Structure formats: structure tokens, C-alpha cells
Short mmCIF file of C-alpha atoms in Angstrom, two decimals:
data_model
loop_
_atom_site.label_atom_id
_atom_site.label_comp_id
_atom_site.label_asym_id
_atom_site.label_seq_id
_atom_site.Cartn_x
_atom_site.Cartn_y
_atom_site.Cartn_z
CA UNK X 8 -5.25 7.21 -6.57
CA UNK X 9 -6.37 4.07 -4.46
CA UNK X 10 -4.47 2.99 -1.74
CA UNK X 11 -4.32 -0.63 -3.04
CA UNK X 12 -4.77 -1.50 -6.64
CA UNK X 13 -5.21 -4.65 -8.16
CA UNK X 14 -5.49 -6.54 -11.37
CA UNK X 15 -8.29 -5.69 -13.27
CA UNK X 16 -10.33 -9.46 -13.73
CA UNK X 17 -11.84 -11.70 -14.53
CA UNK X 18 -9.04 -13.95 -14.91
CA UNK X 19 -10.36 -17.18 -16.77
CA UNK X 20 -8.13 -19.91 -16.83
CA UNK X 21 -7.73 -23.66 -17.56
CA UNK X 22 -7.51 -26.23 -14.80
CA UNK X 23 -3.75 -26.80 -14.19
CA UNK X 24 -2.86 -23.52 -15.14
CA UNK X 25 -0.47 -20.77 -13.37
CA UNK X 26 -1.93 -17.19 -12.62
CA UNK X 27 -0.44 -14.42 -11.21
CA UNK X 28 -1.97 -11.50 -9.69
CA UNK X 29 -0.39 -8.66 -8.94
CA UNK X 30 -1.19 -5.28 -6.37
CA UNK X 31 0.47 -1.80 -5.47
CA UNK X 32 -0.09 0.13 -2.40
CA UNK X 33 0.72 3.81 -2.12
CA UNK X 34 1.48 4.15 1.76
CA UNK X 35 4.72 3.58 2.43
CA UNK X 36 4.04 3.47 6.43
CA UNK X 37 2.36 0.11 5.27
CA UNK X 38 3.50 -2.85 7.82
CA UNK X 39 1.68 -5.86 7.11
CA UNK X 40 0.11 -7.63 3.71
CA UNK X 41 -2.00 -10.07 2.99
CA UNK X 42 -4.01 -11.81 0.31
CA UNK X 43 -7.87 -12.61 1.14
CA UNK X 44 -10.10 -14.99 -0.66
CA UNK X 45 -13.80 -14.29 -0.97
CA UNK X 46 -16.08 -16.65 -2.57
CA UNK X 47 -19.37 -15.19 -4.37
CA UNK X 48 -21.89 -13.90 -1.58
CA UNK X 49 -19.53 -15.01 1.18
CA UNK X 50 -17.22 -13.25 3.58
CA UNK X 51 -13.59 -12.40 3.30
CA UNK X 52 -11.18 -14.93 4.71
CA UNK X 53 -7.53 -14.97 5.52
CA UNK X 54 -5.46 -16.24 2.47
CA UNK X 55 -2.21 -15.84 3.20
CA UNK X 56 0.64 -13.07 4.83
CA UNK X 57 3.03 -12.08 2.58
CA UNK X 58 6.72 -11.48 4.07
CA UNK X 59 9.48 -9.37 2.37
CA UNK X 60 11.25 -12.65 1.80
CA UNK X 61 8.53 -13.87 0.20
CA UNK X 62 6.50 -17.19 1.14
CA UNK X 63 4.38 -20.52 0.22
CA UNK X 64 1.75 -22.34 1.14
CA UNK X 65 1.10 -25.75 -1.07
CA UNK X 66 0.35 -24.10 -4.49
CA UNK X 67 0.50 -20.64 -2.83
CA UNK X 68 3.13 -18.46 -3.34
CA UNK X 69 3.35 -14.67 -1.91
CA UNK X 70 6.06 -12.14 -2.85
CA UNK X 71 6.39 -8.72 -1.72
CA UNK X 72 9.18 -5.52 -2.85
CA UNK X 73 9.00 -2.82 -0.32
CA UNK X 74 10.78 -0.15 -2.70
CA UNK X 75 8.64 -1.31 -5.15
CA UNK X 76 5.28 -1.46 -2.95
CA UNK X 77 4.51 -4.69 -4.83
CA UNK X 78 2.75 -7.68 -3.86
CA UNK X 79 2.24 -10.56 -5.82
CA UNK X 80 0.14 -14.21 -5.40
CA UNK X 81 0.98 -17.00 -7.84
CA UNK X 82 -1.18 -19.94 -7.91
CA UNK X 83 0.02 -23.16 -9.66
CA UNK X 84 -1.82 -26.08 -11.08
CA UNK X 85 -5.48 -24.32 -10.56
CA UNK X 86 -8.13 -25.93 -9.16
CA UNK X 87 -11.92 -25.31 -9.96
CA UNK X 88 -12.11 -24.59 -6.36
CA UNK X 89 -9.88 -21.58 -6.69
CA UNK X 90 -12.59 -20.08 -8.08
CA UNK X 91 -12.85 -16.58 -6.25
CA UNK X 92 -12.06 -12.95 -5.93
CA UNK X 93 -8.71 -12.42 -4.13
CA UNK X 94 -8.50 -9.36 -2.42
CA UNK X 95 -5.07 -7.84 -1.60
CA UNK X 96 -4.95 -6.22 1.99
CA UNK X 97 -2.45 -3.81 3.74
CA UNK X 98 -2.53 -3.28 7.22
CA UNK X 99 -1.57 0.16 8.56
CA UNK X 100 -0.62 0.47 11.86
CA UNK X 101 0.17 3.73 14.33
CA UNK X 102 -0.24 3.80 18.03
CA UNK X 103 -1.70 0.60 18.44
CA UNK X 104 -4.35 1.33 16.41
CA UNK X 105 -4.68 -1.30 12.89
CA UNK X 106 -6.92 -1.00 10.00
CA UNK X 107 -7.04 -2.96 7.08
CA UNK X 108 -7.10 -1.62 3.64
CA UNK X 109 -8.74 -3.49 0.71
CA UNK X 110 -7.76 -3.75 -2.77
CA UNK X 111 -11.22 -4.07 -5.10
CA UNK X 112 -10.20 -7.68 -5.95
CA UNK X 113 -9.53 -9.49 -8.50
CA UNK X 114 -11.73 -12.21 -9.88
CA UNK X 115 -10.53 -15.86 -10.99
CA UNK X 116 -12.94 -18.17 -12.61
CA UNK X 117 -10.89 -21.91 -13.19
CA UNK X 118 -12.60 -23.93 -16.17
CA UNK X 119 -12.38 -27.60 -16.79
CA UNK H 1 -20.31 -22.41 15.10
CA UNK H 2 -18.21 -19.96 17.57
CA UNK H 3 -17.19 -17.81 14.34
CA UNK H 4 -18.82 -13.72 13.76
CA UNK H 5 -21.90 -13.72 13.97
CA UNK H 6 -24.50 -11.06 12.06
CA UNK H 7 -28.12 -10.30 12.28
CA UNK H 8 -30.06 -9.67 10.25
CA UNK H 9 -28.59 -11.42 6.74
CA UNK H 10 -30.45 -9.59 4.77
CA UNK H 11 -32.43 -6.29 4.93
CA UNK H 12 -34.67 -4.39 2.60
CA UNK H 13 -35.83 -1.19 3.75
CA UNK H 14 -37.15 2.36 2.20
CA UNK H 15 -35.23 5.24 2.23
CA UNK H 16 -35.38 7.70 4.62
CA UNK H 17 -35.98 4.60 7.40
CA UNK H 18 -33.86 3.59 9.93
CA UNK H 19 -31.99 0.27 10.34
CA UNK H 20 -29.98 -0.94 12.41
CA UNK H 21 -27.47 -4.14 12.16
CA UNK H 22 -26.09 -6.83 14.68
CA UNK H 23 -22.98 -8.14 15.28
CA UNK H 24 -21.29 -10.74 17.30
CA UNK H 25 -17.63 -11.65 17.57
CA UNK H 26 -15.84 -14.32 18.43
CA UNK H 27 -16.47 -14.29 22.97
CA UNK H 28 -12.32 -13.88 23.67
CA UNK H 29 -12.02 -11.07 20.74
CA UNK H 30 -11.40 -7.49 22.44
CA UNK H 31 -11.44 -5.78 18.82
CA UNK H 32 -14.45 -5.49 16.16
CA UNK H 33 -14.65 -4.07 13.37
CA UNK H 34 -16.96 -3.05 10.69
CA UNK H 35 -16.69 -2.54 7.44
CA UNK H 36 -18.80 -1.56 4.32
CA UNK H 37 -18.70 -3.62 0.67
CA UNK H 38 -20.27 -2.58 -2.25
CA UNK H 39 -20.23 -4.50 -5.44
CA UNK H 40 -16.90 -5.12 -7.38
CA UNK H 41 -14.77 -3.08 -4.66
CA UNK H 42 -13.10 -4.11 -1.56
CA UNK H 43 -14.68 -4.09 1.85
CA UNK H 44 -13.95 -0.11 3.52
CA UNK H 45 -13.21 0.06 6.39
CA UNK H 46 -16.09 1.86 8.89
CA UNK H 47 -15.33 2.03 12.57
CA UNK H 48 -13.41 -0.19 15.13
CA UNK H 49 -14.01 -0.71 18.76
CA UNK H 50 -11.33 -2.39 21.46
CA UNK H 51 -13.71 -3.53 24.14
CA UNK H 52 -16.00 -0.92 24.35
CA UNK H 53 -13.98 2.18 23.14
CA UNK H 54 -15.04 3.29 19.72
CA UNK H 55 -11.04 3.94 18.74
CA UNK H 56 -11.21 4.45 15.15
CA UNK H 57 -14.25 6.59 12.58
CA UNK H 58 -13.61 6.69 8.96
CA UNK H 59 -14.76 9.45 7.43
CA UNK H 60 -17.58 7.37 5.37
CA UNK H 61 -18.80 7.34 8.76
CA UNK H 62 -21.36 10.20 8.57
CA UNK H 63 -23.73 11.88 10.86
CA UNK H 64 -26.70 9.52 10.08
CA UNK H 65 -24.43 6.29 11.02
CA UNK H 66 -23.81 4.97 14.39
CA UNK H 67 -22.21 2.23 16.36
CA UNK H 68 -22.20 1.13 19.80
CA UNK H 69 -20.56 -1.64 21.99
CA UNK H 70 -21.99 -1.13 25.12
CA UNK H 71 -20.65 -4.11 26.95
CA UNK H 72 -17.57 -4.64 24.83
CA UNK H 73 -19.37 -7.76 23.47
CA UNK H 74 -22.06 -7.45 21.00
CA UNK H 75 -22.14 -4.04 18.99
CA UNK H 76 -24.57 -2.54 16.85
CA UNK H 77 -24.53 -0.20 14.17
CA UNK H 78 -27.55 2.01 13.39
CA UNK H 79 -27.94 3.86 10.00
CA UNK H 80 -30.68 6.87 10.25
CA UNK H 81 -32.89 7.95 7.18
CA UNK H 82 -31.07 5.87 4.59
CA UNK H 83 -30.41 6.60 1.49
CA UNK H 84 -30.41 4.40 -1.41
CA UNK H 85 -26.49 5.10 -2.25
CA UNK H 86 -26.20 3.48 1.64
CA UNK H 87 -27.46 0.00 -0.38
CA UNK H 88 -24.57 -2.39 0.14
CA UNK H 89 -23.22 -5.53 2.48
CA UNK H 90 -22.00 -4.79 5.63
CA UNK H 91 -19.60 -6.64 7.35
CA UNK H 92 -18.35 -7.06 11.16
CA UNK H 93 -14.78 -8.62 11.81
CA UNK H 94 -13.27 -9.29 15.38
CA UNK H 95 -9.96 -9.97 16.47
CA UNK H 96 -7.91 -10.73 19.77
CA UNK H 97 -5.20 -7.83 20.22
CA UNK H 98 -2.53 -8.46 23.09
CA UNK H 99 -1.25 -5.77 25.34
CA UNK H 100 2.38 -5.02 24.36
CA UNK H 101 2.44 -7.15 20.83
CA UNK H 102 4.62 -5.71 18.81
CA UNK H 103 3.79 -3.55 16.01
CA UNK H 104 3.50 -5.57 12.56
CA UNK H 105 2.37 -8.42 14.11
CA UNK H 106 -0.74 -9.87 12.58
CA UNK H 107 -3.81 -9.00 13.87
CA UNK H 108 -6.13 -11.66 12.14
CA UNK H 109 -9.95 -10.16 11.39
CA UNK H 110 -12.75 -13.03 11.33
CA UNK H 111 -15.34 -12.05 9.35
CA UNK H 112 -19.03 -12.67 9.61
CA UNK H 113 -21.07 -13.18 6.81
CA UNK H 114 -22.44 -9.96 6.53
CA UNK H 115 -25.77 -8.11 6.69
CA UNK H 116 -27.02 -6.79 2.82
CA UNK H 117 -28.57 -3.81 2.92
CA UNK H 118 -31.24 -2.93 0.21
CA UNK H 119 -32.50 0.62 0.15
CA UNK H 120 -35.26 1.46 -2.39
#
């Protein structure tokens, strides 16, 4: 079993549409989470965290269930410029030491 | 642009030669990273380095793969008689980690735009 799973994609939606995407981790010793966009060809960047209590940014909403080891990114009223693969992203950390583990991403292609 | 930095962008080589990749954080990060993405899956994570202590191998780290931060600056990572399964983007991320941060606390990675690797 992967450590993160996603969503398998591509998700194609409408402009103005809400998606959800959804991820499981299987390490319970998992601290942090985040969501990471990465355009076509480009590097991964920083999305958002995602807290236990859950959070937003604009049309960006992040939930996450410990006993479930669920995390979850809503998007509302898509944008064309959504367009991406969203990677989900736990961060394990012992000693000191932090590595990030990937989710294979899930793809989102916004159409007028 | 003061982001990560990598050299070369792209690469094409023949198997069984050696190559080996460039990468340059951010000038205040202590931490880099590097990590391997293939197509359709996640980036994996390779090695890490705070300063110049290699801290961290992953076990997709074999005996023909290398990296080095000499100076705890630059760092290089050198992959010997590749193979054509080796064929894939590789990608360097840096970070600033404070002495005595408390654990959870987010450790943002920068990425650079990554080196692709063609073996034929």
C-alpha cells in the first residue's frame, strides 16, 4: 500500500464549478499535511497546510480527520488557471529529521 | 531570481554513462533536498543534507547514486552507469530549519525546476 493515496484524475470540470479531492495516508506518526500544486513541466509549489481544524484560503479550503487519516482540498468557483495536478504531502518527522511524502497527484483540467 | 536553482535542465545521455546534476538553494537555506519524479507519480524523496551532513538516504538511493555538499552550499548529485529505468526529473528543494523549532512546525521546501534525465 502507498503511503499517500490520492484521487485517481483527471478531473475535468466546468468553470465555476466545485471539486473535491480527497487523500489517505497510512502512517499514523504523520505530523504535518499539505496540498502542492504543480503545473505541467514545472516544479512543485506550496499550496496550502492543512490543520486538524481545518482551514481556507480565498476559494481554498483544507480539511483533515486524524482517526480517519483523511485529507481533503475543495476548490470553489474554478478557474481555468486551476488547471494542475495537486499533490497531497505528509511530512514525517523524528529526531529532527523531516521528509516529505508525495501522493501521485491528482490532475484537474478547468474548461470554459 | 534568488529561488533553487538547477543545472543542467535537461539531460540526455546513454546508458551505462555517468551524469551528474547541480543544485543551488536558496543562500540562507541550511537544508536541501533531492528528490526523484517520474511521470504520473509524486516526487520520492532521495537524500537530504543540513549544511553539509548528508542526514537522510532513501533506499532508492543505490550504490551507483551519489550526492555531495561539500561547502554546505551548492550540492551535487552524481548517477554512475545509468540505466534507462534511472530516466526521470530530478528535483532539488531547500529549506531554512531553526535550532530548537518545535516538532510539526512547517518546514517549507522550495523547489527548483528540476533537471530531466533521458537515458537511452
Amino acid at each position: 500500500r502507498k503511503e499517500v493515496e490520492q484521487d485517481p484524475g483527471p478531473f475535468n470540470v466546468p468553470e465555476g464549478a466545485t471539486v473535491a479531492f480527497n487523500c489517505t495516508y497510512s502512517n499514523s506518526a504523520s505530523q504535518s499535511f499539505f496540498w502542492y500544486r504543480q503545473d505541467c513541466r514545472k516544479e512543485p509549489k506550496l499550496l496550502m497546510s492543512v490543520y486538524s481544524s481545518g482551514n481556507e484560503d480565498g476559494r481554498f479550503t483544507a480539511q483533515l480527520n486524524r482517526a480517519s487519516q483523511y485529507i481533503s482540498l475543495l476548490i470553489r468557483d474554478s478557474k481555468l488557471s486551476d488547471s494542475a495536478t495537486y499533490l497531497c504531502v505528509v511530512n514525517l518527522i523524528s529526531g529532527g529529521y523531516n521528509k516529505l511524502i508525495f501522493g501521485a497527484g491528482t490532475r484537474l483540467a478547468v474548461h470554459p | 531570481d534568488t529561488g533553487v536553482s538547477q543545472d543542467p535542465r535537461h539531460k540526455i545521455t546513454k546508458r551505462g554513462q555517468n551524469v551528474t546534476f547541480r543544485c543551488d538553494p536558496i543562500s540562507e537555506h541550511n537544508r536541501l533536498y533531492w528528490y526523484r519524479q517520474t511521470l504520473g507519480q509524486g516526487p520520492e524523496f532521495l537524500t537530504y543534507f543540513q549544511n553539509e551532513a548528508q542526514l537522510e538516504k532513501s533506499r532508492l538511493l543505490s550504490d551507483r547514486f551519489s550526492a555531495e555538499r561539500p561547502k554546505g552550499s551548492f550540492s551535487t548529485l552524481e548517477i554512475q552507469r545509468t540505466e534507462q529505468g534511472d530516466s526521470a526529473m530530478y528535483l532539488c528543494a531547500s529549506s531554512l530549519w531553526r535550532t530548537g523549532r518545535a516538532s510539526g512546525t512547517l518546514d517549507e521546501q522550495f523547489f527548483g525546476p528540476g533537471t530531466r534525465l533521458t537515458v537511452l
